[in-house]
Short mmCIF file of C-alpha atoms in Angstrom, two decimals:
data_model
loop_
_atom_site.label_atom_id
_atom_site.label_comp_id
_atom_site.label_asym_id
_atom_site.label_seq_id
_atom_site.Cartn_x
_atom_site.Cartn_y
_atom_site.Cartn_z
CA UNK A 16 -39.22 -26.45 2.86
CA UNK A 17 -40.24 -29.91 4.38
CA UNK A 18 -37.99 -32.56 5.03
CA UNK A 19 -40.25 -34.72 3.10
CA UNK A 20 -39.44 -32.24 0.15
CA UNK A 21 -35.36 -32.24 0.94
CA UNK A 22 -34.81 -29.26 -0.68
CA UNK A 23 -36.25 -30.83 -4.29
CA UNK A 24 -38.49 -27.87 -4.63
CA UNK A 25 -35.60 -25.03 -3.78
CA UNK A 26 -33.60 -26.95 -6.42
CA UNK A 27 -36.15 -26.70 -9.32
CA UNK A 28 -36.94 -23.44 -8.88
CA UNK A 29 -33.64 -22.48 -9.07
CA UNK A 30 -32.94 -24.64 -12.13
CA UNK A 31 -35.87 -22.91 -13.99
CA UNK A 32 -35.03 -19.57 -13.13
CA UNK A 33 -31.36 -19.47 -14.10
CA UNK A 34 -32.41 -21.65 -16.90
CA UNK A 35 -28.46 -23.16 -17.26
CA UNK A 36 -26.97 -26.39 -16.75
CA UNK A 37 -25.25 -26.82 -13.78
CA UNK A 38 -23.32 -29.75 -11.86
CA UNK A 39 -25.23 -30.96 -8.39
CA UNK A 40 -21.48 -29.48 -7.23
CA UNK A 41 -22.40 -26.20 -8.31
CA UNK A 42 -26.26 -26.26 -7.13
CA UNK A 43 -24.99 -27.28 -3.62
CA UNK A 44 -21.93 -24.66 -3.43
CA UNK A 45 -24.69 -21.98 -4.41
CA UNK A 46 -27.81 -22.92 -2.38
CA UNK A 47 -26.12 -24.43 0.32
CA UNK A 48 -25.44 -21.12 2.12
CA UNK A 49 -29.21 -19.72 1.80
CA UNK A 50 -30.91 -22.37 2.46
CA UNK A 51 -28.60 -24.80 4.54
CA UNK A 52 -28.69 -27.58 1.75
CA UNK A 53 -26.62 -31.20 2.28
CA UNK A 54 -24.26 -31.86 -0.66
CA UNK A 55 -25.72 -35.44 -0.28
CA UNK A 56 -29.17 -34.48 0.16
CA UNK A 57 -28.57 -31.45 -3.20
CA UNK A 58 -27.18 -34.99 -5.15
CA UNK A 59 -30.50 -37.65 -4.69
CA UNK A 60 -33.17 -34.18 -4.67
CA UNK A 61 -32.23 -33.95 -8.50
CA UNK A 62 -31.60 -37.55 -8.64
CA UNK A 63 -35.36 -37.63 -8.49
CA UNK A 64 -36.15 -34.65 -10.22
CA UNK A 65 -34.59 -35.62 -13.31
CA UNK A 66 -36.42 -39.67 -12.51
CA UNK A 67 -39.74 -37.54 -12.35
CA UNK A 68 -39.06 -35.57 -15.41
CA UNK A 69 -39.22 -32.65 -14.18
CA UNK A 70 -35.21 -31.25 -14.59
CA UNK A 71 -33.29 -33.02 -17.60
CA UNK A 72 -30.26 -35.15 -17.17
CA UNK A 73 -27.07 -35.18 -18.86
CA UNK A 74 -23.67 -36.87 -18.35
CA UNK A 75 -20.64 -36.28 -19.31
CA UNK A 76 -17.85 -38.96 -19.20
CA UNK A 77 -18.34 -39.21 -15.11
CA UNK A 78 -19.98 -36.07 -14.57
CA UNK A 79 -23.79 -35.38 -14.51
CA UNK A 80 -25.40 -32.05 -15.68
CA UNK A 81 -28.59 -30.94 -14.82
CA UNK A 82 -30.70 -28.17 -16.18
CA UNK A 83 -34.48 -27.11 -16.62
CA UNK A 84 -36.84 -28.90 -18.88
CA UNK A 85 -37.07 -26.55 -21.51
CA UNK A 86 -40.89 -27.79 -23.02
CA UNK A 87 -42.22 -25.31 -19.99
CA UNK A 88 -40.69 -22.26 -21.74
CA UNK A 89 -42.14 -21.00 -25.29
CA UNK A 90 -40.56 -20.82 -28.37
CA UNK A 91 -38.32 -17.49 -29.01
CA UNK A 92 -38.11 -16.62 -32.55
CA UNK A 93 -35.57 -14.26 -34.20
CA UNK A 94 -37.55 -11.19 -33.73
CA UNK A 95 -37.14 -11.90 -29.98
CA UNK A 96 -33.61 -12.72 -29.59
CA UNK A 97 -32.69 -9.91 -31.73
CA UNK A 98 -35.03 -7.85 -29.08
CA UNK A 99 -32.96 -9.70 -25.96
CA UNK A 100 -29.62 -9.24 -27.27
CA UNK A 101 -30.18 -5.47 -27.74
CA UNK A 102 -31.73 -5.14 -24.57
CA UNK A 103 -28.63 -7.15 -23.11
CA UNK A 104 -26.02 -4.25 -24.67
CA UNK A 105 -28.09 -1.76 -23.12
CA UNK A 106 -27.88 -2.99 -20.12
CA UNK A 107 -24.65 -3.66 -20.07
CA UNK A 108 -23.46 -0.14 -20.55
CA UNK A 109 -26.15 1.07 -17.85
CA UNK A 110 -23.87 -1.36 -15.73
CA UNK A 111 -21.00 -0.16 -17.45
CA UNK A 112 -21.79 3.20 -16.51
CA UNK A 113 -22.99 2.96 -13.76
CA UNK A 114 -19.81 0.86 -12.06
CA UNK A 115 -17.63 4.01 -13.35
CA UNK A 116 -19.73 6.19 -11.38
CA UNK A 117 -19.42 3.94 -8.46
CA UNK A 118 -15.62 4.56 -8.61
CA UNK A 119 -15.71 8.63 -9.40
CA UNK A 120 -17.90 8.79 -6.35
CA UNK A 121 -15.66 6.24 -4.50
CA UNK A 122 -12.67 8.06 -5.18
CA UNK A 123 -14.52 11.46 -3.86
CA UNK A 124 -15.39 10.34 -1.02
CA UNK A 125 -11.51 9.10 -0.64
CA UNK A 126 -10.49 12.19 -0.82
CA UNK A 127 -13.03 13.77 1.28
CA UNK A 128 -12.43 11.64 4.16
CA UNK A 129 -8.38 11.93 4.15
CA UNK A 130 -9.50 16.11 3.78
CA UNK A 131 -9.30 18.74 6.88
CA UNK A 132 -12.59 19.24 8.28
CA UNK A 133 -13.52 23.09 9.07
CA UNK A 134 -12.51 23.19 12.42
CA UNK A 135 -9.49 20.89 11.45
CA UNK A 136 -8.03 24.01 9.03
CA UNK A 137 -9.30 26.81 11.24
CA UNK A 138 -7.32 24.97 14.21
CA UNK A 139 -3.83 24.64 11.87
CA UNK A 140 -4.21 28.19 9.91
CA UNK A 141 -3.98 29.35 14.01
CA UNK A 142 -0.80 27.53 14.52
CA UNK A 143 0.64 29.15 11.25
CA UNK A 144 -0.09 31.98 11.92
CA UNK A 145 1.47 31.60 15.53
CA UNK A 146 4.52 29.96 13.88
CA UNK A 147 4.74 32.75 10.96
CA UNK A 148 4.49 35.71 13.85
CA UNK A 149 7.48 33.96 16.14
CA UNK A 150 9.65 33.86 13.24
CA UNK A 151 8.45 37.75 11.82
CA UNK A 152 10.29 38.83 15.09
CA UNK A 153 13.38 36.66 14.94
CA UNK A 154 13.50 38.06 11.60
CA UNK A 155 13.50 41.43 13.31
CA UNK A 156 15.86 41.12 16.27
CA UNK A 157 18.34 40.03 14.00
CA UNK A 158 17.68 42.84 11.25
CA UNK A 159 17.97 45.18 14.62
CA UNK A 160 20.88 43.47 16.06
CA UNK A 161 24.36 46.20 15.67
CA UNK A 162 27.09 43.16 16.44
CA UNK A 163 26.42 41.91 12.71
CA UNK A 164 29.28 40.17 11.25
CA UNK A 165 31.23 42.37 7.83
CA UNK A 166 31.97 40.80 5.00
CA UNK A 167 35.76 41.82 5.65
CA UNK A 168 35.32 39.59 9.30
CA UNK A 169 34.27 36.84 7.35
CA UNK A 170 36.58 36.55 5.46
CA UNK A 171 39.53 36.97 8.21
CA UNK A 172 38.26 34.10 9.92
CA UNK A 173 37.96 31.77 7.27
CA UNK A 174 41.72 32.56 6.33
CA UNK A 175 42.71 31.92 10.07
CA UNK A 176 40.44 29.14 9.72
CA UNK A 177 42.69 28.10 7.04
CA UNK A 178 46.15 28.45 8.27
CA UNK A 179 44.34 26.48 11.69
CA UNK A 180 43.78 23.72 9.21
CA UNK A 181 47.01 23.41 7.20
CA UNK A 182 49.02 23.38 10.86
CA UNK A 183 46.96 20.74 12.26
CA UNK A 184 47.66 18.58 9.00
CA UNK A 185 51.21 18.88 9.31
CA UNK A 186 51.95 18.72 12.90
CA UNK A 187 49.30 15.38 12.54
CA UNK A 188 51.09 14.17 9.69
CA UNK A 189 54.65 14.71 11.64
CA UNK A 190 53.09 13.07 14.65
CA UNK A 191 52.52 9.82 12.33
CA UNK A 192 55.70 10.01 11.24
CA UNK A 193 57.64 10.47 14.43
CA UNK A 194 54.94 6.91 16.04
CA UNK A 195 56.32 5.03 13.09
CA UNK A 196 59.79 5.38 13.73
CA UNK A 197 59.71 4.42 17.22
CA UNK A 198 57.40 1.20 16.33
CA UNK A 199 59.61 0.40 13.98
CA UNK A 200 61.96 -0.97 17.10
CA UNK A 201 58.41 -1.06 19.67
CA UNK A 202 58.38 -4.74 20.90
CA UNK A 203 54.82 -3.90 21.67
CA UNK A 204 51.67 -2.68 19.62
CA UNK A 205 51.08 0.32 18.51
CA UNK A 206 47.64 0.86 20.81
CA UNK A 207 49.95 0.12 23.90
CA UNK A 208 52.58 2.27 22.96
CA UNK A 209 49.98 4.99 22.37
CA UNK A 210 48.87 4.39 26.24
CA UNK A 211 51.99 4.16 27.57
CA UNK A 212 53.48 7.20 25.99
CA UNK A 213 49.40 8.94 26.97
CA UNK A 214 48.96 9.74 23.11
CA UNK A 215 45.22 11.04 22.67
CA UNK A 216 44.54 10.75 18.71
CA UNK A 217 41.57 12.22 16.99
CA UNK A 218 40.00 9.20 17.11
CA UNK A 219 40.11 9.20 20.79
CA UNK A 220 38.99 12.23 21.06
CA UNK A 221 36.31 11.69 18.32
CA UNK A 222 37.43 14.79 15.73
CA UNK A 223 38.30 15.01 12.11
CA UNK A 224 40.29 17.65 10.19
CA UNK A 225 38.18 19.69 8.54
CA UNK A 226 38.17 19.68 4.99
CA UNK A 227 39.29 23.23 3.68
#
């Protein structure tokens, strides 16, 4: 392209070829990345064209649209549009089907890619099998072990468990009661009563009753 020719050529050969109106806007924003075209330079090249007769000229209200001059391309009769529009369907469906391959594959290779590779599943069927054999002879040692717990042990030390329970709830609960009656004449708080009297709670020490 010479600078002589500012881009004038480039222009109506695109013009011809897409064979659609278009703003100088729209030539610029779509030319002007391929072939380094000015927006100003895009504006006065089909400025001229159109002066020269060789693109058409239309405006609209304060816009100007520009397309090919269509006496260079032959008459089409109905035979032939009829033969373009079916040709058009077909391939749009190749496209069609062709863009829903183009996500089946895309979606294969997804999964592929996020899958173990041989050495990957050889390397982690090893550490199962490691993991399954250590716990095969805890399984063992405990099915060998003779201090297993009866039932009848069980169940005596969740009754002790029990009675453990209930006493701490009362003697807590009589506790509380017992701290309220003195604080009830306490000039001071209960906190500092608690220290000076060296009261640990079960807050201090950071238990809870069990719940039976």
């Amino acid at each position: 392209m010479s600078k002589k020719d500012n881009g004038a050529s480039v222009i109506l050969a695109y013009l011809n070829e897409k064979n659609r109106p278009y703003s100088a806007q729209d030539v610029f924003c779509n030319l002007q990345k391929q072939h380094g075209l000015g927006k100003t330079a895009v504006v006065k090249a089909m400025e001229l064209l159109a002066l020269e007769g060789k693109i058409k000229e239309k405006t609209y209200g304060k816009q100007k649209i520009y397309f090919a001059d269509q006496a260079q391309f032959k008459d089409v009769n109905d035979a032939d549009l009829k033969a373009m529009d079916s040709q058009i369907s077909e391939l749009s469906a190749e496209v069609q089907s062709l863009t829903q391959s183009c996500r089946q594959l895309d979606a294969e290779l997804k999964e592929l890619n996020s899958s173990l590779t041989t050495e990957e599943m050889v390397s982690e069927i090893q550490e199962l099998k490691t993991e399954c054999s250590g716990y095969k002879a805890r399984l063992e040692k405990i099915k060998s072990a003779t201090n297993h717990v009866t039932p009848e042990e069980k169940e005596k030390v969740y009754k002790e468990r029990d009675v453990y329970v209930k006493e701490w709830r009362k003697r807590k609960r009589l506790a509380s009661d017992m701290i309220n009656a003195i604080l009830e004449g306490y000039p001071k708080s209960k906190k500092e009563f608690l220290d000076e009297a060296g009261v640990e709670t079960d807050e201090d020490c950071k238990v809870a009753v069990p719940s039976t």
